[in-house]
Amino acid sequence: MAVAPQEAFLLDGLRTPFGKYKGVLATLSALDLGALAIEAVLARQPWGRNPDGVLMGVVVQAGLGQNPARIAAVHAGISMTTPAMTLNAVCLASLESVCEAARRIRSGEGDSYLVGGFDSMSRAPQLIPPQHEQSNMAATRSALFTDGLGCALSGASMGELSDRVNRELGISRHDQDSWAVMSQQRAAQAQTKIEQSELFELRLEDVHAREDQGIRPETTIEGLAMLKPAFGEGGTITAGNSSQMSDGASAGLVVSGHHLERLQQPALARIVDWGLVAGPDASLHLKPAMAIRRLLKRCGLSVADIDLYEINEAFASVAIASSRDLGLSPEVVNVNGGAIALGHPLGASGFRLLLTLALELRRRNLRRGIATLCGGGGQGLAVLIENCNL
């Protein structure tokens, strides 16, 4: 396939296994996880130690130090002369890193970028108010909530906000539990192929992980129905039909057509275009659908022109609402399961979606796919890729 010099391609990518909150990866900092993912990519692509830039998403940044992307990159062996930037668009962050790399390539700024993201939800620090604001009633706050799980615009947790929208959209508890069972079953069925193509084994002195911790093949609709609402009486969101709090990292390389020809390597996918939306409110449910519609309009395509979709399962109801809005069959959405089973380490998930999608398009000999997710504050991002191996 002939390629244009300033087209952008996803060349390669890997991720850590995703660990449960306070689970097998909890002894590793977010910076450790990020560095390990970068090291794994560099082991396959040694030339990547000198990219034109590092663009990594991190959501819970409190206490990590200046520019966490640069810290993790340098620790992993990226050249000190390589500029780095940390992106934070909440859950969109690591998918946005791919878009930013593609923008820079298209503008002629560079030919190769290390992308991805990382977060340790287990290691999120507690925030102490300044001394002059402290009183007997003052309490520490979790950076996990303030930076990641609480909607700063609505003042509610994203779970509380989403429970309200579930009622408005008529998404039932049974709908959500059924989606969650499907996610778990698909992830369990795909576990071996995902481990072989997408994950790298972590084998350290005190940490050994080779698979995602959150997959529960024994999940049943009856078992999920017994769980209590997570965000107040009368709610329909539970721990079983929500994404799992997790620790993990993902990393990959986005390169220009010019660089791809120099490398003489096949790419996983061509990055065609993307759509970014916000508002008109802070809700999450329909933001993936809105982003997809904007993207399809830009590209002159229809919903039916896309072979596979990855919609992040922040909550089951997000994937349900956006799928319904677009008229998507569940058979083309999250075919290997989603964040309900795999976990959702905030800064790592966006790139994970794109990597999962690119690999599955290649396995199935399909042409086009879209990866999309919602983000706190009411934003959505969708990225269209094409299989380079057809």
Short mmCIF file of C-alpha atoms in Angstrom, two decimals:
data_model
loop_
_atom_site.label_atom_id
_atom_site.label_comp_id
_atom_site.label_asym_id
_atom_site.label_seq_id
_atom_site.Cartn_x
_atom_site.Cartn_y
_atom_site.Cartn_z
CA MET A 1 0.00 0.00 0.00
CA ALA A 2 1.41 3.36 -1.02
CA VAL A 3 1.43 5.83 1.86
CA ALA A 4 1.57 9.62 1.97
CA PRO A 5 4.62 10.95 3.84
CA GLN A 6 2.55 12.94 6.34
CA GLU A 7 -0.14 10.37 7.05
CA ALA A 8 -0.10 9.03 10.62
CA PHE A 9 0.05 5.32 11.48
CA LEU A 10 -0.19 3.28 14.65
CA LEU A 11 2.95 1.19 14.33
CA ASP A 12 2.94 -0.85 17.53
CA GLY A 13 1.63 -0.94 21.07
CA LEU A 14 1.52 -2.92 24.29
CA ARG A 15 0.00 -2.63 27.73
CA THR A 16 0.46 -3.99 31.19
CA PRO A 17 -2.07 -6.40 32.57
CA PHE A 18 -4.66 -4.27 34.37
CA GLY A 19 -4.60 -4.84 38.12
CA LYS A 20 -7.54 -4.53 40.48
CA TYR A 21 -7.69 -1.59 42.88
CA LYS A 22 -5.32 -2.46 45.75
CA GLY A 23 -4.43 -5.60 43.85
CA VAL A 24 -1.33 -7.16 42.32
CA LEU A 25 0.05 -3.90 40.87
CA ALA A 26 -0.66 -1.71 43.90
CA THR A 27 2.99 -1.67 45.01
CA LEU A 28 3.98 0.02 41.74
CA SER A 29 3.58 3.77 41.29
CA ALA A 30 1.94 5.26 38.23
CA LEU A 31 5.43 6.30 37.08
CA ASP A 32 6.67 2.72 37.50
CA LEU A 33 3.79 1.40 35.41
CA GLY A 34 4.33 3.99 32.71
CA ALA A 35 8.04 3.27 32.51
CA LEU A 36 7.44 -0.49 32.30
CA ALA A 37 5.00 -0.09 29.40
CA ILE A 38 7.43 2.16 27.54
CA GLU A 39 10.29 -0.30 28.15
CA ALA A 40 8.19 -3.12 26.71
CA VAL A 41 7.54 -1.15 23.51
CA LEU A 42 11.22 -0.19 23.23
CA ALA A 43 12.24 -3.83 23.57
CA ARG A 44 10.33 -4.47 20.32
CA GLN A 45 11.19 -1.14 18.68
CA PRO A 46 14.70 -0.12 19.89
CA TRP A 47 14.83 2.85 17.50
CA GLY A 48 12.00 4.35 19.58
CA ARG A 49 14.44 5.60 22.23
CA ASN A 50 14.80 8.73 20.13
CA PRO A 51 11.31 9.73 18.96
CA ASP A 52 10.40 13.29 18.10
CA GLY A 53 8.30 13.52 21.23
CA VAL A 54 6.59 11.72 24.10
CA LEU A 55 2.86 12.32 24.59
CA MET A 56 1.33 10.43 27.51
CA GLY A 57 -1.97 10.74 29.34
CA VAL A 58 -2.09 10.78 33.14
CA VAL A 59 -5.24 11.67 35.07
CA VAL A 60 -4.41 11.36 38.78
CA GLN A 61 -1.25 13.47 38.71
CA ALA A 62 -1.15 14.75 42.30
CA GLY A 63 2.28 14.17 43.81
CA LEU A 64 3.84 12.44 40.80
CA GLY A 65 6.24 15.28 40.06
CA GLN A 66 6.77 17.65 37.18
CA ASN A 67 5.56 16.37 33.82
CA PRO A 68 4.94 12.68 34.66
CA ALA A 69 5.21 11.68 30.99
CA ARG A 70 8.80 12.89 30.88
CA ILE A 71 9.70 11.21 34.16
CA ALA A 72 8.38 7.83 33.03
CA ALA A 73 9.97 8.19 29.60
CA VAL A 74 13.42 9.02 30.95
CA HIS A 75 13.19 6.20 33.49
CA ALA A 76 12.38 3.84 30.62
CA GLY A 77 15.41 4.88 28.59
CA ILE A 78 13.99 7.51 26.25
CA SER A 79 16.66 10.04 25.32
CA MET A 80 16.96 13.08 27.59
CA THR A 81 16.89 15.20 24.44
CA THR A 82 13.33 14.08 23.61
CA PRO A 83 10.63 16.58 24.62
CA ALA A 84 7.64 15.21 26.51
CA MET A 85 4.17 16.44 27.37
CA THR A 86 1.64 15.07 29.84
CA LEU A 87 -1.97 15.23 28.66
CA ASN A 88 -5.01 15.29 30.92
CA ALA A 89 -8.48 15.27 29.40
CA VAL A 90 -9.64 12.81 32.07
CA CYS A 91 -10.48 9.46 30.44
CA LEU A 92 -9.84 10.80 26.93
CA ALA A 93 -6.18 11.50 27.75
CA SER A 94 -4.30 8.61 26.13
CA LEU A 95 -6.56 8.52 23.08
CA GLU A 96 -5.97 12.25 22.74
CA SER A 97 -2.22 11.50 22.77
CA VAL A 98 -2.72 9.63 19.48
CA CYS A 99 -4.63 12.55 17.98
CA GLU A 100 -1.94 14.99 19.09
CA ALA A 101 0.76 12.83 17.53
CA ALA A 102 -1.20 12.69 14.28
CA ARG A 103 -1.66 16.49 14.31
CA ARG A 104 2.07 17.01 14.70
CA ILE A 105 2.86 14.56 11.93
CA ARG A 106 0.37 16.19 9.57
CA SER A 107 1.83 19.62 10.29
CA GLY A 108 5.36 18.39 9.54
CA GLU A 109 6.57 18.90 13.10
CA GLY A 110 7.89 15.36 13.48
CA ASP A 111 7.80 11.77 12.25
CA SER A 112 7.58 9.61 15.36
CA TYR A 113 5.86 9.89 18.73
CA LEU A 114 5.63 7.69 21.77
CA VAL A 115 2.01 7.75 22.97
CA GLY A 116 -0.19 6.12 25.60
CA GLY A 117 -0.93 6.71 29.25
CA PHE A 118 -0.79 5.40 32.78
CA ASP A 119 -2.41 5.65 36.20
CA SER A 120 -2.33 3.94 39.56
CA MET A 121 -5.72 4.35 41.16
CA SER A 122 -4.47 2.33 44.15
CA ARG A 123 -1.68 4.81 44.86
CA ALA A 124 -3.71 8.03 44.60
CA PRO A 125 -2.66 10.28 47.49
CA GLN A 126 -4.77 11.95 50.15
CA LEU A 127 -4.94 15.73 49.86
CA ILE A 128 -4.63 17.81 53.04
CA PRO A 129 -6.14 21.33 53.12
CA PRO A 130 -3.75 24.26 53.71
CA GLN A 131 -3.16 24.91 57.39
CA HIS A 132 -5.11 28.18 57.41
CA GLU A 133 -8.19 26.34 56.08
CA GLN A 134 -8.03 23.49 58.55
CA SER A 135 -10.60 23.17 61.33
CA ASN A 136 -11.94 20.42 63.47
CA MET A 137 -14.34 19.61 60.68
CA ALA A 138 -11.72 19.59 57.93
CA ALA A 139 -10.93 16.26 56.31
CA THR A 140 -8.47 14.99 53.79
CA ARG A 141 -9.72 14.33 50.29
CA SER A 142 -8.72 11.57 47.92
CA ALA A 143 -6.99 12.73 44.75
CA LEU A 144 -8.66 9.76 43.07
CA PHE A 145 -12.02 11.45 43.59
CA THR A 146 -11.01 15.06 42.99
CA ASP A 147 -8.88 14.31 39.91
CA GLY A 148 -10.64 11.26 38.51
CA LEU A 149 -14.02 10.12 39.80
CA GLY A 150 -15.78 13.31 40.83
CA CYS A 151 -17.38 15.61 38.27
CA ALA A 152 -15.98 19.03 39.08
CA LEU A 153 -18.66 20.79 37.02
CA SER A 154 -21.75 19.15 38.51
CA GLY A 155 -20.37 18.66 42.02
CA ALA A 156 -21.50 15.03 42.04
CA SER A 157 -19.60 11.83 41.59
CA MET A 158 -19.78 10.58 38.03
CA GLY A 159 -21.68 7.57 39.35
CA GLU A 160 -24.37 9.72 40.96
CA LEU A 161 -24.62 11.84 37.83
CA SER A 162 -24.90 8.75 35.64
CA ASP A 163 -27.57 7.17 37.84
CA ARG A 164 -29.75 10.24 37.24
CA VAL A 165 -29.20 10.02 33.48
CA ASN A 166 -30.06 6.30 33.51
CA ARG A 167 -33.51 7.23 34.78
CA GLU A 168 -33.90 9.97 32.17
CA LEU A 169 -32.94 7.62 29.33
CA GLY A 170 -34.91 4.64 30.64
CA ILE A 171 -31.90 2.35 31.00
CA SER A 172 -32.88 -0.36 33.47
CA ARG A 173 -30.85 -2.30 36.00
CA HIS A 174 -31.48 -5.46 33.95
CA ASP A 175 -30.17 -3.76 30.80
CA GLN A 176 -26.96 -2.82 32.58
CA ASP A 177 -26.45 -6.18 34.26
CA SER A 178 -27.01 -7.99 30.96
CA TRP A 179 -24.37 -5.84 29.28
CA ALA A 180 -21.98 -6.53 32.16
CA VAL A 181 -22.43 -10.30 31.83
CA MET A 182 -21.73 -9.99 28.09
CA SER A 183 -18.57 -7.96 28.78
CA GLN A 184 -17.28 -10.53 31.25
CA GLN A 185 -18.06 -13.49 28.99
CA ARG A 186 -16.43 -11.90 25.96
CA ALA A 187 -13.32 -10.93 27.92
CA ALA A 188 -12.99 -14.46 29.28
CA GLN A 189 -13.35 -15.96 25.80
CA ALA A 190 -10.77 -13.55 24.36
CA GLN A 191 -8.32 -13.71 27.25
CA THR A 192 -5.73 -15.96 25.61
CA LYS A 193 -5.52 -14.06 22.33
CA ILE A 194 -5.38 -10.71 24.18
CA GLU A 195 -2.55 -11.94 26.39
CA GLN A 196 -0.61 -13.10 23.34
CA SER A 197 -0.97 -9.90 21.31
CA GLU A 198 -1.75 -6.97 23.58
CA LEU A 199 -0.26 -7.61 27.02
CA PHE A 200 3.28 -8.10 28.22
CA GLU A 201 4.08 -10.11 31.31
CA LEU A 202 5.25 -8.21 34.38
CA ARG A 203 7.81 -10.26 36.25
CA LEU A 204 9.55 -8.23 38.93
CA GLU A 205 11.09 -9.13 42.27
CA ASP A 206 7.80 -8.74 44.16
CA VAL A 207 5.24 -8.44 41.35
CA HIS A 208 4.18 -11.08 38.85
CA ALA A 209 1.24 -10.39 36.54
CA ARG A 210 0.42 -11.91 33.18
CA GLU A 211 -3.35 -11.40 32.89
CA ASP A 212 -6.02 -8.83 33.66
CA GLN A 213 -7.21 -9.27 37.22
CA GLY A 214 -10.81 -8.18 36.77
CA ILE A 215 -12.12 -10.87 34.42
CA ARG A 216 -14.79 -12.97 36.14
CA PRO A 217 -16.07 -15.71 33.79
CA GLU A 218 -18.40 -17.01 36.49
CA THR A 219 -20.47 -13.79 36.40
CA THR A 220 -24.22 -14.38 36.03
CA ILE A 221 -27.23 -12.12 35.73
CA GLU A 222 -28.56 -13.64 38.95
CA GLY A 223 -25.37 -12.85 40.83
CA LEU A 224 -25.24 -9.27 39.59
CA ALA A 225 -28.88 -8.75 40.57
CA MET A 226 -27.90 -9.34 44.21
CA LEU A 227 -25.45 -6.41 44.32
CA LYS A 228 -26.50 -3.24 46.10
CA PRO A 229 -26.64 0.11 44.25
CA ALA A 230 -23.27 1.84 44.49
CA PHE A 231 -24.51 5.43 44.56
CA GLY A 232 -27.56 5.48 46.77
CA GLU A 233 -30.88 3.78 47.31
CA GLY A 234 -32.92 3.50 44.15
CA GLY A 235 -29.90 3.66 41.85
CA THR A 236 -29.18 1.07 39.18
CA ILE A 237 -25.39 1.35 38.94
CA THR A 238 -23.49 -1.28 40.92
CA ALA A 239 -19.92 -2.47 41.27
CA GLY A 240 -20.79 -5.22 38.80
CA ASN A 241 -22.06 -3.06 35.92
CA SER A 242 -19.44 -0.33 36.18
CA SER A 243 -15.83 -0.19 35.05
CA GLN A 244 -13.42 -1.49 37.64
CA MET A 245 -11.00 0.83 39.38
CA SER A 246 -7.61 -0.37 38.20
CA ASP A 247 -3.89 0.19 37.88
CA GLY A 248 -2.12 -0.04 34.54
CA ALA A 249 -0.33 1.52 31.61
CA SER A 250 -0.38 1.40 27.83
CA ALA A 251 2.16 2.66 25.31
CA GLY A 252 2.77 2.65 21.59
CA LEU A 253 4.31 4.43 18.64
CA VAL A 254 2.62 6.66 16.08
CA VAL A 255 4.73 7.37 12.99
CA SER A 256 4.48 9.18 9.67
CA GLY A 257 4.23 7.45 6.31
CA HIS A 258 7.74 8.70 5.60
CA HIS A 259 9.10 7.09 8.77
CA LEU A 260 7.16 3.90 8.10
CA GLU A 261 8.88 3.50 4.74
CA ARG A 262 12.27 4.00 6.38
CA LEU A 263 11.52 1.35 8.98
CA GLN A 264 10.28 -1.17 6.39
CA GLN A 265 7.75 -2.47 8.92
CA PRO A 266 4.02 -3.08 8.58
CA ALA A 267 1.84 -0.76 10.64
CA LEU A 268 -1.17 -1.90 12.64
CA ALA A 269 -3.49 0.83 11.40
CA ARG A 270 -3.79 4.15 9.64
CA ILE A 271 -5.15 6.95 11.78
CA VAL A 272 -7.81 8.43 9.52
CA ASP A 273 -9.46 11.17 11.59
CA TRP A 274 -11.13 11.95 14.91
CA GLY A 275 -14.07 13.81 16.41
CA LEU A 276 -14.06 15.64 19.74
CA VAL A 277 -17.21 16.95 21.45
CA ALA A 278 -18.19 18.63 24.69
CA GLY A 279 -21.48 19.43 26.45
CA PRO A 280 -24.09 20.72 26.40
CA ASP A 281 -24.01 19.23 29.90
CA ALA A 282 -21.64 17.21 32.06
CA SER A 283 -23.31 13.84 31.48
CA LEU A 284 -21.43 10.91 29.94
CA HIS A 285 -23.90 8.58 28.25
CA LEU A 286 -24.27 10.04 24.77
CA LYS A 287 -20.87 11.68 24.37
CA PRO A 288 -19.37 8.68 22.52
CA ALA A 289 -22.32 8.69 20.11
CA MET A 290 -21.98 12.45 19.59
CA ALA A 291 -18.26 12.13 18.89
CA ILE A 292 -18.87 9.28 16.44
CA ARG A 293 -21.51 11.27 14.57
CA ARG A 294 -19.18 14.25 14.24
CA LEU A 295 -16.38 11.99 13.03
CA LEU A 296 -18.52 10.17 10.49
CA LYS A 297 -19.81 13.45 9.10
CA ARG A 298 -16.27 14.75 8.68
CA CYS A 299 -15.31 11.59 6.79
CA GLY A 300 -18.46 11.25 4.69
CA LEU A 301 -19.22 7.84 6.18
CA SER A 302 -22.22 6.17 7.79
CA VAL A 303 -22.53 4.04 10.91
CA ALA A 304 -22.78 0.96 8.68
CA ASP A 305 -19.42 1.73 7.02
CA ILE A 306 -17.64 0.91 10.29
CA ASP A 307 -16.89 -2.75 10.96
CA LEU A 308 -16.08 -2.67 14.69
CA TYR A 309 -16.56 -0.23 17.55
CA GLU A 310 -14.84 0.05 20.92
CA ILE A 311 -16.95 2.11 23.35
CA ASN A 312 -15.41 2.47 26.78
CA GLU A 313 -17.54 0.90 29.48
CA ALA A 314 -17.13 3.64 32.06
CA PHE A 315 -20.56 2.37 33.04
CA ALA A 316 -22.54 -0.26 31.17
CA SER A 317 -25.17 2.41 30.58
CA VAL A 318 -22.72 4.56 28.58
CA ALA A 319 -22.11 1.77 26.08
CA ILE A 320 -25.83 0.95 26.02
CA ALA A 321 -26.97 4.54 25.50
CA SER A 322 -24.48 5.33 22.74
CA SER A 323 -25.09 2.00 20.98
CA ARG A 324 -28.84 2.58 21.04
CA ASP A 325 -28.49 6.15 19.84
CA LEU A 326 -26.46 5.01 16.83
CA GLY A 327 -28.48 1.85 16.17
CA LEU A 328 -25.45 -0.40 16.69
CA SER A 329 -25.74 -4.15 17.07
CA PRO A 330 -23.98 -5.48 20.20
CA GLU A 331 -22.23 -7.87 17.80
CA VAL A 332 -19.92 -5.09 16.58
CA VAL A 333 -19.31 -3.34 19.92
CA ASN A 334 -16.58 -4.37 22.37
CA VAL A 335 -16.25 -7.83 20.87
CA ASN A 336 -13.50 -8.77 23.35
CA GLY A 337 -15.25 -7.32 26.38
CA GLY A 338 -14.62 -3.93 27.89
CA ALA A 339 -13.69 -2.01 31.01
CA ILE A 340 -16.34 -3.74 33.15
CA ALA A 341 -14.21 -6.88 32.87
CA LEU A 342 -10.76 -5.58 32.01
CA GLY A 343 -10.64 -2.52 34.26
CA HIS A 344 -10.28 1.20 33.63
CA PRO A 345 -6.96 2.74 34.77
CA LEU A 346 -8.02 6.22 33.76
CA GLY A 347 -4.98 7.49 31.89
CA ALA A 348 -4.30 4.19 30.11
CA SER A 349 -7.74 3.24 28.78
CA GLY A 350 -8.04 5.41 25.68
CA PHE A 351 -4.97 3.95 24.02
CA ARG A 352 -5.97 0.48 25.19
CA LEU A 353 -9.23 0.84 23.24
CA LEU A 354 -7.41 1.82 20.06
CA LEU A 355 -4.84 -0.96 20.38
CA THR A 356 -7.52 -3.59 21.04
CA LEU A 357 -9.44 -2.34 18.02
CA ALA A 358 -6.46 -2.30 15.65
CA LEU A 359 -5.45 -5.85 16.59
CA GLU A 360 -9.00 -7.18 16.19
CA LEU A 361 -9.44 -5.55 12.77
CA ARG A 362 -6.26 -7.32 11.71
CA ARG A 363 -7.40 -10.69 13.08
CA ARG A 364 -10.74 -10.49 11.31
CA ASN A 365 -9.49 -8.94 8.06
CA LEU A 366 -11.87 -6.02 8.52
CA ARG A 367 -11.29 -2.52 7.22
CA ARG A 368 -12.52 0.20 9.56
CA GLY A 369 -13.01 0.67 13.28
CA ILE A 370 -13.78 3.46 15.74
CA ALA A 371 -12.55 3.71 19.32
CA THR A 372 -14.43 6.13 21.53
CA LEU A 373 -14.96 7.10 25.14
CA CYS A 374 -16.57 9.69 27.36
CA GLY A 375 -14.70 11.88 29.82
CA GLY A 376 -15.49 13.65 33.07
CA GLY A 377 -17.01 17.07 32.62
CA GLY A 378 -19.06 15.90 29.64
CA GLN A 379 -16.65 15.35 26.75
CA GLY A 380 -16.29 12.64 24.12
CA LEU A 381 -13.60 11.58 21.66
CA ALA A 382 -13.80 9.11 18.76
CA VAL A 383 -10.92 8.00 16.52
CA LEU A 384 -11.31 6.25 13.16
CA ILE A 385 -8.62 3.82 12.02
CA GLU A 386 -8.18 1.61 8.96
CA ASN A 387 -6.50 -1.78 8.82
CA CYS A 388 -3.19 -1.45 6.94
CA ASN A 389 -2.96 -5.15 6.20
CA LEU A 390 -5.76 -5.55 3.66
#
